[in-house]
Amino acid sequence: MWVKLILLLLFCLMIFGAVHFAQPRESEQPSSSNNAVHSLRLLTWNIGYAELEDDTRAHDKDLPAVAEVILREDADAVALQEVTGNAQLKILLGLLQGKYRGAVAQQGRGDRFEAVLVKDTGARFIPVPVGDRYAQGVSFKPSDDTEQVLVLSAHADAFNAARRRTYTEALLDWAEDRAQSSRVFIAGDFNFELKAGNETNLYTDNLKHDSESYSHILRQFRDLGRAAGDTAINDRRIDYVFGPTSLQHVGRVEVLRNAAVGRMDHWPLLVEVGP
Amino acid sequence: MFTLLKLELEKLLRARSFYLSFIVLIGFVALMLWGFYTYAARKTGGQAVEQFKYTYESKQYFNGLTFALYSLLFSFTLLLPIFVSMSAGSQIAGEARAGTLRMICTRPISRASLIMSKFLVTAFHAALLLTFFIGLNLVIGLIFVGWGNLELYPGPLNLVDAPGKIMRDEALMRFGYAVLSGTWALLVIAALALLCSVVFDSPAQAIVMTIAVYLTLYIVGRVEFFEHLRPYFFTTDMDFWRDVFKPDIPWQNLWHYAAVCGAYTTGLLLTTVIIFERKDIVT
C-alpha cells in the first residue's frame, strides 16, 4: 500500500511542479517591443503570394492595402520583395500620394524584383549586383543631424539553401565595403529555415547552409526583428532586418500580422531604431 | 527491499542484453568518429572553402566536445530508448516467459515492491548507459579530435537561435547535467515498457509495443499534420533534456518539462503497480 501512496504523492508533486514552473502564457508569444525610440523607421515586406497561386508575384489589386500600411506606419524606408516591375512600382508610388520615391532592382535571373521606397527626396538609389541577381539599395539621410543610412532590399532563393548562402556572402561583401561610410541596414526575405523550436531535425546540408549564412550575417550585423516572431505562414521567421551591431537604441519591433491581404504569405516587419 | 534490489541487480548484470547494449553503443561511437573525422577533414579542406567564402566549421569548431554533443544528440532519440525498452520490457514479461514469475510472487514480498525494485534497476541501467556513452564520447573526442570550447550555431541540432559558445569547463559540466536530465527523460520510456511488460506475457511483445508507441508518437510529432497534437505527446516533453546544452539554460522551462516527464513516469508506474497487483499470474 505504501508504494502506491508514495507513487501517488510523487505524481501529485510532479503535476504541481509542472503547473508551478509553466511559463506564463503571454511570454510564449513573440514579444513585440514598443519602446518609444525613433529616428529611423524601416519596414520590410514580401508582398508576393504563396506557392499555391499561378502567379506568386505581387498582385496589383493588393497595392492599395500595401500603400495603406506604409502610410499608416509612416516608414522612412520600405524594402519590398516580389514586385513585378517598374509599372507596379509606379502604381504603388501613386497610391502613396507622392510621399515616397522608389526604385526597382535590375532584372536578374528571376521574374520578380526587390524594390525600395524612401521618403527622403534627396535619396540616391543604388543597384546591388549579387551574383546573378540584383538587390536594390537606397542611400539617404533620415534627418539633417543624422548619419547617412544605406538600406538594402534583399531576397534570397526560396528553394536552394546553397544558393541562399552564396547570395548572402555576396551581399555581405558588398555591404561590408559600404559600412565604413554609412549605417547599413539589410532588410528582406532570406528564407532561412532555422527555427530551433521543438523539432529535432538530424543534421542536413540545407540546415547547415542556412546556419552558416545567418551566422555570417550576425558577425557584422544585428538581427533587429528577432523578438518579433514569425513573419510568414507556417510559423516561419524568414523576413529580417539586420542593422549595425553598434546600434544603441532599438524601439518598436513588430510583425504586422493583420496587414496581409489576398493570398500573401508574409507579413510586414517594422523596426524602429534610435540615433 | 534492499535484498530485492540486490537480486534484481545481479540478474541485470548476468543478462547478455546488458552487455550487448554497451557493445552497440561502442560501435555507434566508432561509426560517429569515422563520420565526424572524415566530415571535419572535408569541411576544413580546400574544397569547402572554394565553394563558400565563409564557414564556421574551422579546426577550432571541430573538437572533442562538438563530437560528443553530435554523437549524443543523434543517438538519444532513437538508439538509447531501444535499450531502455529492452531492459524494462523484459523485467516482468521475461520472468513470466522463463516461468519464474509465479515463484517470485510466492515469496513474502509485495508485488508493488517487486515492481519498484525492477524499475529502480532499469533506471540504474539507463543512467549507466548514458554515463558510459557520454564518458566514452568525451574520452574518444579528447583523444582523437582534441579539446576546445563548445560552439553552437542556429539550425543544425536546433539548440540555439543565435550563435553562442560554452567554455570548455562549463561544457564538461553541461555533459554531467545531461546524464541527469537524459536519464530522467528516459525513465518515461522505462515506465511505459514496464507497464507493457506487465500487460503482455512475452518480453518481445512488451519491447515491440513500447518502441512502437514511442516511434509512433515521435514520428507523428514531427509531421505538420499533427502540429496541434504535438504538445500532448510525451516524446515532445522528453526533449527537455537538451536544454542543458543551451548557453543560458532555461531553468524554468527545464523544471517544467522535467516535472511533466516525472508525472508520466510516476503515473505509468502507479498504473503498472495497480494492474500487477490484480493480475492473475498463470505462468
Coordinates of C-alpha atoms in Angstrom, one line a residue:
Chain A
M1 CA 0.0 0.0 0.0
W2 CA 2.8 2.5 0.9
V3 CA 4.4 2.1 -2.5
K4 CA 1.1 3.2 -4.1
L5 CA 0.8 6.0 -1.7
I6 CA 4.3 7.2 -2.4
L7 CA 3.8 7.0 -6.1
L8 CA 0.5 8.9 -5.9
L9 CA 2.2 11.5 -3.8
L10 CA 5.1 11.8 -6.3
F11 CA 2.6 12.0 -9.2
C12 CA 0.7 14.9 -7.5
L13 CA 4.0 16.6 -6.7
M14 CA 5.1 16.3 -10.3
I15 CA 1.8 17.8 -11.5
F16 CA 2.2 20.6 -9.1
G17 CA 5.7 21.2 -10.3
A18 CA 4.7 21.2 -13.9
V19 CA 2.0 23.8 -13.2
H20 CA 4.3 25.8 -10.9
F21 CA 7.1 26.0 -13.5
A22 CA 4.9 26.5 -16.5
Q23 CA 5.8 29.6 -18.5
P24 CA 3.2 32.4 -18.3
R25 CA 1.1 32.1 -21.5
E26 CA 1.9 35.6 -22.7
S27 CA 5.6 35.0 -22.6
E28 CA 5.2 32.2 -25.1
Q29 CA 4.1 34.7 -27.6
P30 CA 6.7 36.6 -29.5
S31 CA 7.4 39.8 -27.8
S32 CA 6.9 42.9 -29.9
S33 CA 8.9 45.7 -28.4
N34 CA 7.2 49.1 -28.1
N35 CA 9.9 51.4 -26.8
A36 CA 9.5 54.9 -27.9
V37 CA 12.7 55.4 -29.8
H38 CA 12.5 56.7 -33.3
S39 CA 15.0 58.3 -35.6
L40 CA 14.6 55.8 -38.4
R41 CA 11.6 53.5 -39.1
L42 CA 12.1 50.6 -41.5
L43 CA 9.7 48.2 -43.0
T44 CA 10.3 45.1 -45.0
W45 CA 7.6 43.1 -46.7
N46 CA 7.5 40.4 -49.3
I47 CA 4.2 41.2 -50.9
G48 CA 4.1 38.1 -53.2
Y49 CA 1.7 35.2 -52.9
A50 CA 2.0 31.7 -51.5
E51 CA 3.1 28.9 -53.8
L52 CA -0.4 27.7 -54.4
E53 CA -1.1 30.6 -56.8
D54 CA -0.4 30.6 -60.5
D55 CA 1.4 33.9 -60.2
T56 CA 3.2 34.2 -56.9
R57 CA 4.4 37.7 -57.5
A58 CA 2.7 40.8 -56.0
H59 CA -0.8 41.5 -57.4
D60 CA -1.8 45.0 -58.4
K61 CA -5.2 44.6 -56.7
D62 CA -3.4 44.4 -53.3
L63 CA -1.4 47.6 -53.8
P64 CA -4.0 49.9 -52.1
A65 CA -3.7 47.8 -49.0
V66 CA 0.1 47.8 -49.2
A67 CA 0.1 51.6 -49.6
E68 CA -2.3 52.0 -46.6
V69 CA 0.0 50.0 -44.3
I70 CA 3.1 52.0 -45.5
L71 CA 1.3 55.3 -45.0
R72 CA -0.2 54.3 -41.6
E73 CA 3.2 53.2 -40.3
D74 CA 4.9 56.2 -41.7
A75 CA 8.1 54.2 -42.5
D76 CA 11.2 56.2 -43.5
A77 CA 12.3 53.5 -45.9
V78 CA 10.5 50.4 -47.1
A79 CA 12.1 47.2 -48.6
L80 CA 9.7 45.3 -50.8
Q81 CA 10.2 41.9 -52.4
E82 CA 8.5 40.1 -55.3
V83 CA 7.4 43.2 -57.1
T84 CA 6.6 42.5 -60.8
G85 CA 8.5 45.5 -62.1
N86 CA 8.6 49.3 -62.7
A87 CA 4.9 49.5 -63.8
Q88 CA 3.8 48.1 -60.5
L89 CA 6.1 50.3 -58.5
K90 CA 4.6 53.4 -60.3
I91 CA 1.1 52.3 -59.3
L92 CA 2.2 51.9 -55.7
L93 CA 4.0 55.3 -55.7
G94 CA 0.8 56.9 -57.0
L95 CA -1.1 55.3 -54.2
L96 CA 1.4 56.7 -51.7
Q97 CA 0.2 60.2 -52.6
G98 CA 3.7 61.4 -53.7
K99 CA 5.1 60.9 -50.2
Y100 CA 7.7 58.3 -51.3
R101 CA 10.2 57.8 -54.1
G102 CA 11.2 54.4 -55.2
A103 CA 13.3 52.1 -57.4
V104 CA 13.1 48.6 -58.5
A105 CA 16.2 46.3 -58.8
Q106 CA 17.6 45.4 -62.2
Q107 CA 16.4 42.2 -63.7
G108 CA 18.5 39.2 -62.7
R109 CA 17.7 35.6 -63.4
G110 CA 14.2 35.7 -61.9
D111 CA 10.9 37.2 -62.8
R112 CA 10.4 39.3 -59.7
F113 CA 12.2 42.2 -58.2
E114 CA 13.3 43.8 -55.0
A115 CA 12.3 47.4 -54.5
V116 CA 12.9 50.2 -52.1
L117 CA 10.8 53.2 -51.2
V118 CA 12.0 56.2 -49.3
K119 CA 10.6 59.4 -48.0
D120 CA 13.8 61.5 -48.4
T121 CA 13.7 63.4 -51.7
G122 CA 17.5 63.6 -51.8
A123 CA 17.9 59.8 -51.6
R124 CA 20.1 58.0 -54.1
F125 CA 19.1 54.6 -55.4
I126 CA 21.9 52.1 -55.9
P127 CA 21.7 48.8 -57.8
V128 CA 23.4 46.0 -55.9
P129 CA 24.8 43.1 -58.0
V130 CA 24.7 39.9 -56.0
G131 CA 25.9 37.0 -58.2
D132 CA 23.4 36.5 -61.0
R133 CA 20.7 38.5 -59.2
Y134 CA 20.3 42.1 -58.1
A135 CA 19.3 43.6 -54.8
Q136 CA 18.3 47.2 -54.5
G137 CA 19.8 49.8 -52.2
V138 CA 18.9 53.3 -51.2
S139 CA 21.2 55.8 -49.5
F140 CA 19.6 58.7 -47.6
K141 CA 19.7 60.9 -44.6
P142 CA 16.7 60.5 -42.3
S143 CA 17.3 63.9 -40.9
D144 CA 20.0 66.7 -41.1
D145 CA 21.7 65.7 -37.9
T146 CA 21.9 62.0 -38.5
E147 CA 24.4 59.8 -40.3
Q148 CA 24.0 58.6 -43.9
V149 CA 21.9 55.5 -44.0
L150 CA 22.0 52.7 -46.6
V151 CA 19.1 50.4 -46.8
L152 CA 19.2 47.2 -48.9
S153 CA 16.2 45.3 -50.0
A154 CA 17.2 41.6 -50.5
H155 CA 15.5 38.4 -51.5
A156 CA 17.4 35.1 -51.2
D157 CA 16.5 32.0 -53.1
A158 CA 13.4 30.2 -51.8
F159 CA 14.3 26.7 -52.9
N160 CA 18.0 26.2 -52.5
A161 CA 20.0 26.7 -49.3
A162 CA 23.3 26.6 -51.0
R163 CA 22.2 29.4 -53.4
R164 CA 21.0 31.4 -50.3
R165 CA 24.4 31.0 -48.8
T166 CA 26.2 32.2 -51.9
Y167 CA 23.8 35.1 -52.2
T168 CA 24.2 36.1 -48.6
E169 CA 28.0 36.0 -48.9
A170 CA 28.0 38.3 -51.9
L171 CA 25.5 40.7 -50.4
L172 CA 27.6 40.9 -47.2
D173 CA 30.8 41.5 -49.1
W174 CA 29.0 44.4 -50.9
A175 CA 27.5 45.8 -47.7
E176 CA 30.8 45.5 -45.7
D177 CA 32.6 47.8 -48.1
R178 CA 29.9 50.5 -47.5
A179 CA 29.6 50.1 -43.8
Q180 CA 32.5 52.5 -43.2
S181 CA 30.7 55.5 -44.6
S182 CA 27.0 54.7 -43.8
R183 CA 24.9 52.9 -41.3
V184 CA 23.9 49.9 -43.3
F185 CA 20.6 48.1 -42.9
I186 CA 19.8 44.9 -44.8
A187 CA 16.1 44.1 -45.0
G188 CA 14.3 41.4 -46.8
D189 CA 13.2 37.8 -47.2
F190 CA 16.2 35.5 -46.7
N191 CA 14.1 32.2 -46.5
F192 CA 16.4 30.8 -43.8
E193 CA 14.9 27.7 -42.2
L194 CA 16.4 28.0 -38.7
K195 CA 13.7 27.6 -36.3
A196 CA 15.1 26.0 -33.1
G197 CA 11.6 25.3 -31.7
N198 CA 10.5 21.8 -30.9
E199 CA 11.9 20.0 -33.8
T200 CA 14.9 17.7 -33.6
N201 CA 16.0 17.5 -37.2
L202 CA 19.0 15.5 -37.7
Y203 CA 21.9 17.2 -39.4
T204 CA 21.2 18.2 -43.0
D205 CA 23.3 20.2 -45.5
N206 CA 20.4 22.6 -46.1
L207 CA 20.1 23.4 -42.4
K208 CA 23.8 23.9 -42.2
H209 CA 23.9 26.2 -45.2
D210 CA 21.2 28.4 -43.7
S211 CA 23.0 28.3 -40.4
E212 CA 26.3 29.4 -42.0
S213 CA 24.5 32.2 -43.9
Y214 CA 22.7 33.5 -40.8
S215 CA 25.8 33.2 -38.6
H216 CA 27.9 35.0 -41.2
I217 CA 25.4 38.0 -41.2
L218 CA 25.5 38.1 -37.4
R219 CA 29.3 38.5 -37.4
Q220 CA 28.7 42.1 -38.7
F221 CA 25.1 42.8 -38.2
R222 CA 22.4 42.6 -35.5
D223 CA 19.1 40.8 -36.1
L224 CA 16.7 43.5 -35.1
G225 CA 13.5 41.6 -35.6
R226 CA 14.4 38.5 -33.7
A227 CA 12.0 39.2 -30.8
A228 CA 9.0 39.9 -33.0
G229 CA 8.4 36.2 -34.0
D230 CA 7.2 34.6 -37.2
T231 CA 6.9 36.7 -40.4
A232 CA 5.3 34.2 -42.7
I233 CA 2.7 31.5 -42.6
N234 CA 3.5 28.0 -41.3
D235 CA 5.3 29.6 -38.3
R236 CA 8.3 30.7 -40.3
R237 CA 10.5 33.6 -39.5
I238 CA 12.1 34.3 -42.8
D239 CA 12.0 38.1 -43.1
Y240 CA 14.7 40.0 -41.4
V241 CA 16.0 43.5 -40.8
F242 CA 19.7 43.4 -40.0
G243 CA 21.3 46.6 -38.6
P244 CA 24.7 47.7 -37.3
T245 CA 25.9 45.9 -34.1
S246 CA 26.7 49.3 -32.6
L247 CA 23.1 50.4 -32.5
Q248 CA 22.3 51.7 -29.0
H249 CA 18.6 52.0 -29.2
V250 CA 16.1 49.8 -30.8
G251 CA 12.5 50.9 -30.4
R252 CA 9.3 49.3 -31.7
V253 CA 9.8 46.0 -33.4
E254 CA 6.7 44.4 -34.7
V255 CA 5.4 42.0 -37.2
L256 CA 2.1 43.5 -38.5
R257 CA 0.1 40.3 -38.6
N258 CA -3.1 41.9 -39.8
A259 CA -1.6 43.6 -42.8
A260 CA -1.5 40.7 -45.3
V261 CA -4.3 40.7 -47.9
G262 CA -5.3 38.3 -50.7
R263 CA -3.1 35.2 -50.7
M264 CA 0.0 36.9 -49.3
D265 CA 2.1 34.5 -47.2
H266 CA 4.3 37.1 -45.5
W267 CA 3.6 39.9 -43.0
P268 CA 5.5 43.1 -42.9
L269 CA 8.2 43.5 -40.3
L270 CA 8.6 47.0 -38.8
V271 CA 11.7 48.1 -36.9
E272 CA 12.4 51.5 -35.3
V273 CA 15.9 52.4 -34.3
G274 CA 17.4 55.3 -32.5
P275 CA 20.2 57.6 -33.4
Chain B
M1 CA 13.6 -4.1 -0.5
F2 CA 17.4 -3.8 -0.3
T3 CA 17.7 -7.6 -0.9
L4 CA 15.2 -7.4 -3.7
L5 CA 17.2 -4.7 -5.3
K6 CA 20.4 -6.7 -4.9
L7 CA 18.9 -9.7 -6.5
E8 CA 17.5 -7.7 -9.4
L9 CA 20.8 -6.1 -9.9
E10 CA 22.5 -9.5 -10.1
K11 CA 20.0 -10.6 -12.7
L12 CA 20.7 -7.5 -14.7
L13 CA 24.5 -8.0 -14.6
R14 CA 24.1 -11.6 -15.7
A15 CA 21.9 -10.7 -18.7
R16 CA 23.7 -10.8 -22.0
S17 CA 21.5 -7.9 -23.3
F18 CA 23.0 -5.7 -20.6
Y19 CA 26.5 -6.1 -22.2
L20 CA 25.1 -6.0 -25.7
S21 CA 23.7 -2.5 -25.1
F22 CA 27.2 -1.3 -24.3
I23 CA 28.8 -3.0 -27.2
V24 CA 26.3 -1.5 -29.6
L25 CA 27.0 2.0 -28.1
I26 CA 30.7 1.4 -28.6
G27 CA 30.0 0.5 -32.2
F28 CA 27.9 3.7 -32.6
V29 CA 30.7 5.9 -31.2
A30 CA 33.2 4.3 -33.6
L31 CA 30.9 5.0 -36.5
M32 CA 30.3 8.5 -35.4
L33 CA 34.1 9.0 -35.0
W34 CA 34.6 7.9 -38.6
G35 CA 31.9 10.1 -39.9
F36 CA 32.9 13.1 -37.9
Y37 CA 36.6 12.7 -38.7
T38 CA 36.0 12.5 -42.5
Y39 CA 33.5 15.3 -42.4
A40 CA 35.8 17.5 -40.5
A41 CA 38.6 16.8 -42.8
R42 CA 36.4 17.5 -45.8
K43 CA 35.0 20.7 -44.4
T44 CA 38.2 22.2 -43.3
G45 CA 40.0 21.2 -46.5
G46 CA 40.3 23.2 -49.7
Q47 CA 37.2 22.1 -51.4
A48 CA 34.7 23.5 -48.9
V49 CA 36.5 26.9 -48.8
E50 CA 36.4 27.1 -52.6
Q51 CA 32.6 26.9 -52.8
F52 CA 31.7 29.3 -50.0
K53 CA 33.8 32.2 -48.7
Y54 CA 32.7 31.9 -45.1
T55 CA 32.3 28.9 -42.8
Y56 CA 32.3 28.5 -39.1
E57 CA 33.4 24.9 -39.5
S58 CA 37.0 25.6 -38.8
K59 CA 39.6 23.4 -37.0
Q60 CA 38.6 25.2 -33.8
Y61 CA 34.9 24.3 -34.3
F62 CA 35.6 20.6 -34.8
N63 CA 36.7 19.4 -31.3
G64 CA 36.0 16.6 -28.9
L65 CA 33.2 18.4 -27.2
T66 CA 31.4 19.1 -30.5
F67 CA 31.9 15.4 -31.4
A68 CA 30.4 14.3 -28.1
L69 CA 27.5 16.6 -28.5
Y70 CA 26.7 15.5 -32.0
S71 CA 27.0 11.8 -31.1
L72 CA 24.8 12.2 -28.0
L73 CA 22.1 14.2 -29.8
F74 CA 22.0 11.8 -32.7
S75 CA 21.8 8.7 -30.6
F76 CA 19.5 9.9 -27.8
T77 CA 16.3 10.0 -29.8
L78 CA 16.4 6.6 -31.4
L79 CA 19.2 4.4 -30.0
L80 CA 19.0 4.8 -26.3
P81 CA 15.3 4.3 -26.0
I82 CA 15.6 0.9 -27.6
F83 CA 18.0 -0.3 -24.9
V84 CA 15.9 1.1 -22.1
S85 CA 12.8 -0.6 -23.6
M86 CA 14.7 -3.8 -23.9
S87 CA 15.8 -3.6 -20.3
A88 CA 12.4 -2.6 -18.8
G89 CA 10.2 -4.6 -21.2
S90 CA 11.8 -7.9 -20.2
Q91 CA 11.6 -7.3 -16.4
I92 CA 8.2 -8.9 -15.7
A93 CA 7.4 -10.5 -19.1
G94 CA 10.9 -12.1 -19.0
E95 CA 10.1 -13.7 -15.7
A96 CA 6.8 -14.9 -17.0
R97 CA 8.4 -16.3 -20.1
A98 CA 11.0 -18.1 -18.0
G99 CA 8.3 -19.5 -15.7
T100 CA 9.8 -17.8 -12.6
L101 CA 7.2 -15.1 -12.0
R102 CA 4.9 -17.3 -10.0
M103 CA 7.7 -18.5 -7.8
I104 CA 8.8 -14.9 -7.2
C105 CA 5.3 -13.9 -6.3
T106 CA 5.0 -16.7 -3.7
R107 CA 7.9 -15.1 -1.7
P108 CA 6.9 -12.8 1.2
I109 CA 7.3 -9.6 -0.7
S110 CA 4.7 -7.3 -2.1
R111 CA 4.1 -7.2 -5.8
A112 CA 4.4 -3.4 -5.6
S113 CA 7.9 -3.8 -4.1
L114 CA 8.8 -6.2 -6.9
I115 CA 7.8 -3.6 -9.5
M116 CA 9.6 -0.8 -7.8
S117 CA 12.8 -2.8 -7.5
K118 CA 12.7 -3.8 -11.1
F119 CA 12.0 -0.2 -12.1
L120 CA 14.9 1.1 -10.0
V121 CA 17.3 -1.4 -11.6
T122 CA 16.1 -0.3 -15.0
A123 CA 16.7 3.3 -14.0
F124 CA 20.2 2.3 -12.9
H125 CA 20.8 0.7 -16.3
A126 CA 19.6 3.8 -18.1
A127 CA 21.8 6.1 -16.0
L128 CA 24.7 3.7 -16.5
L129 CA 24.2 3.6 -20.3
L130 CA 24.1 7.4 -20.6
T131 CA 27.0 7.9 -18.3
F132 CA 29.0 5.3 -20.2
F133 CA 28.0 6.8 -23.6
I134 CA 28.8 10.4 -22.6
G135 CA 32.0 9.4 -20.9
L136 CA 33.1 7.3 -23.9
N137 CA 32.3 10.1 -26.4
L138 CA 34.3 12.6 -24.3
V139 CA 37.3 10.4 -24.0
I140 CA 37.3 9.4 -27.6
G141 CA 36.7 13.0 -28.6
L142 CA 39.6 14.2 -26.5
I143 CA 42.0 11.6 -27.8
F144 CA 41.1 11.6 -31.5
V145 CA 39.6 15.1 -32.1
G146 CA 41.1 17.3 -29.5
W147 CA 39.8 19.8 -26.9
G148 CA 38.2 23.2 -27.2
N149 CA 35.1 25.3 -26.4
L150 CA 31.7 24.2 -27.4
E151 CA 30.5 26.4 -30.2
L152 CA 26.8 26.4 -31.1
Y153 CA 25.1 27.7 -34.2
P154 CA 21.4 28.0 -35.1
G155 CA 20.0 25.4 -37.4
P156 CA 21.8 22.1 -37.1
L157 CA 21.0 20.4 -33.8
N158 CA 18.3 23.0 -33.1
L159 CA 19.7 24.2 -29.8
V160 CA 20.1 27.9 -30.2
D161 CA 18.6 30.7 -32.3
A162 CA 21.8 32.8 -32.4
P163 CA 25.4 31.8 -32.4
G164 CA 26.7 31.0 -28.9
K165 CA 29.6 29.5 -27.1
I166 CA 30.1 27.4 -23.9
M167 CA 33.6 27.4 -22.5
R168 CA 35.3 24.1 -22.1
D169 CA 35.0 23.5 -18.4
E170 CA 31.4 24.7 -18.3
A171 CA 30.6 22.5 -21.3
L172 CA 32.0 19.5 -19.4
M173 CA 29.7 20.4 -16.6
R174 CA 26.8 20.5 -19.0
F175 CA 27.5 16.9 -20.2
G176 CA 27.3 16.0 -16.5
Y177 CA 23.9 17.7 -16.3
A178 CA 22.9 15.8 -19.5
V179 CA 23.4 12.5 -17.7
L180 CA 20.8 13.6 -15.1
S181 CA 18.3 15.2 -17.5
G182 CA 18.7 12.5 -20.1
T183 CA 18.2 9.7 -17.6
W184 CA 15.1 11.4 -16.2
A185 CA 13.7 11.7 -19.7
L186 CA 14.4 8.0 -20.5
L187 CA 12.6 7.0 -17.3
V188 CA 9.3 7.7 -19.1
I189 CA 10.2 5.0 -21.6
A190 CA 11.3 2.7 -18.8
A191 CA 7.9 3.1 -17.0
L192 CA 6.0 2.6 -20.3
A193 CA 8.0 -0.6 -21.1
L194 CA 7.4 -1.9 -17.5
L195 CA 3.7 -1.4 -18.0
C196 CA 3.8 -3.3 -21.2
S197 CA 5.9 -5.9 -19.5
V198 CA 3.1 -6.5 -17.0
V199 CA 0.3 -6.4 -19.6
F200 CA 2.0 -8.7 -22.1
D201 CA 3.4 -12.1 -21.2
S202 CA 6.1 -12.1 -23.9
P203 CA 9.1 -9.8 -23.5
A204 CA 9.3 -9.4 -27.3
Q205 CA 5.7 -8.2 -27.4
A206 CA 6.3 -5.7 -24.5
I207 CA 9.5 -4.3 -26.1
V208 CA 8.0 -4.0 -29.6
M209 CA 4.9 -2.4 -28.2
T210 CA 6.9 0.2 -26.2
I211 CA 9.1 1.0 -29.2
A212 CA 6.0 1.2 -31.5
V213 CA 4.3 3.6 -29.2
Y214 CA 7.4 5.7 -28.8
L215 CA 8.2 5.8 -32.5
T216 CA 4.6 6.5 -33.5
L217 CA 4.4 9.5 -31.2
Y218 CA 7.9 10.6 -32.2
I219 CA 7.1 10.4 -35.9
V220 CA 3.6 11.8 -35.7
G221 CA 5.0 14.7 -33.6
R222 CA 7.3 15.6 -36.5
V223 CA 4.6 15.7 -39.1
E224 CA 3.0 19.0 -39.5
F225 CA -0.5 17.5 -40.0
F226 CA -0.5 16.8 -36.2
E227 CA 1.1 20.0 -35.1
H228 CA -1.7 20.7 -32.7
L229 CA -1.3 17.3 -31.0
R230 CA 2.4 17.7 -30.6
P231 CA 2.2 19.3 -27.1
Y232 CA 0.3 16.3 -25.8
F233 CA 2.9 13.7 -26.6
F234 CA 5.4 12.6 -24.0
T235 CA 8.0 12.4 -26.8
T236 CA 7.8 16.2 -27.1
D237 CA 8.2 16.7 -23.3
M238 CA 11.2 14.3 -23.3
D239 CA 13.1 16.8 -25.5
F240 CA 13.7 19.0 -22.4
W241 CA 16.9 17.2 -21.6
R242 CA 18.7 19.0 -24.5
D243 CA 18.1 22.4 -22.8
V244 CA 21.2 21.8 -20.6
F245 CA 23.3 22.5 -23.8
K246 CA 21.9 26.0 -24.4
P247 CA 24.4 28.8 -23.5
D248 CA 21.8 30.1 -21.0
I249 CA 19.9 27.2 -19.5
P250 CA 16.2 28.0 -19.5
W251 CA 15.8 26.6 -16.0
Q252 CA 12.1 27.3 -15.6
N253 CA 11.3 25.6 -18.8
L254 CA 13.6 22.7 -17.9
W255 CA 11.9 22.2 -14.5
H256 CA 8.5 22.4 -16.1
Y257 CA 9.2 19.6 -18.6
A258 CA 11.2 17.6 -16.0
A259 CA 8.1 17.7 -13.8
V260 CA 5.8 16.7 -16.8
C261 CA 8.1 13.7 -17.5
G262 CA 8.1 12.9 -13.8
A263 CA 4.3 12.9 -13.9
Y264 CA 4.3 10.5 -16.8
T265 CA 6.8 8.2 -15.1
T266 CA 5.0 8.1 -11.7
G267 CA 1.6 7.8 -13.4
L268 CA 2.7 4.9 -15.5
L269 CA 4.3 3.2 -12.6
L270 CA 1.2 3.6 -10.4
T271 CA -0.9 2.1 -13.2
T272 CA 1.7 -0.8 -13.5
V273 CA 1.5 -1.5 -9.8
I274 CA -2.3 -1.5 -9.7
I275 CA -2.5 -3.8 -12.7
F276 CA 0.2 -6.1 -11.5
E277 CA -1.4 -6.4 -8.0
R278 CA -4.7 -7.5 -9.7
K279 CA -3.1 -9.8 -12.3
D280 CA -3.8 -13.5 -12.1
I281 CA -0.4 -15.0 -12.7
V282 CA -0.7 -18.2 -14.6
T283 CA 2.7 -18.7 -16.0

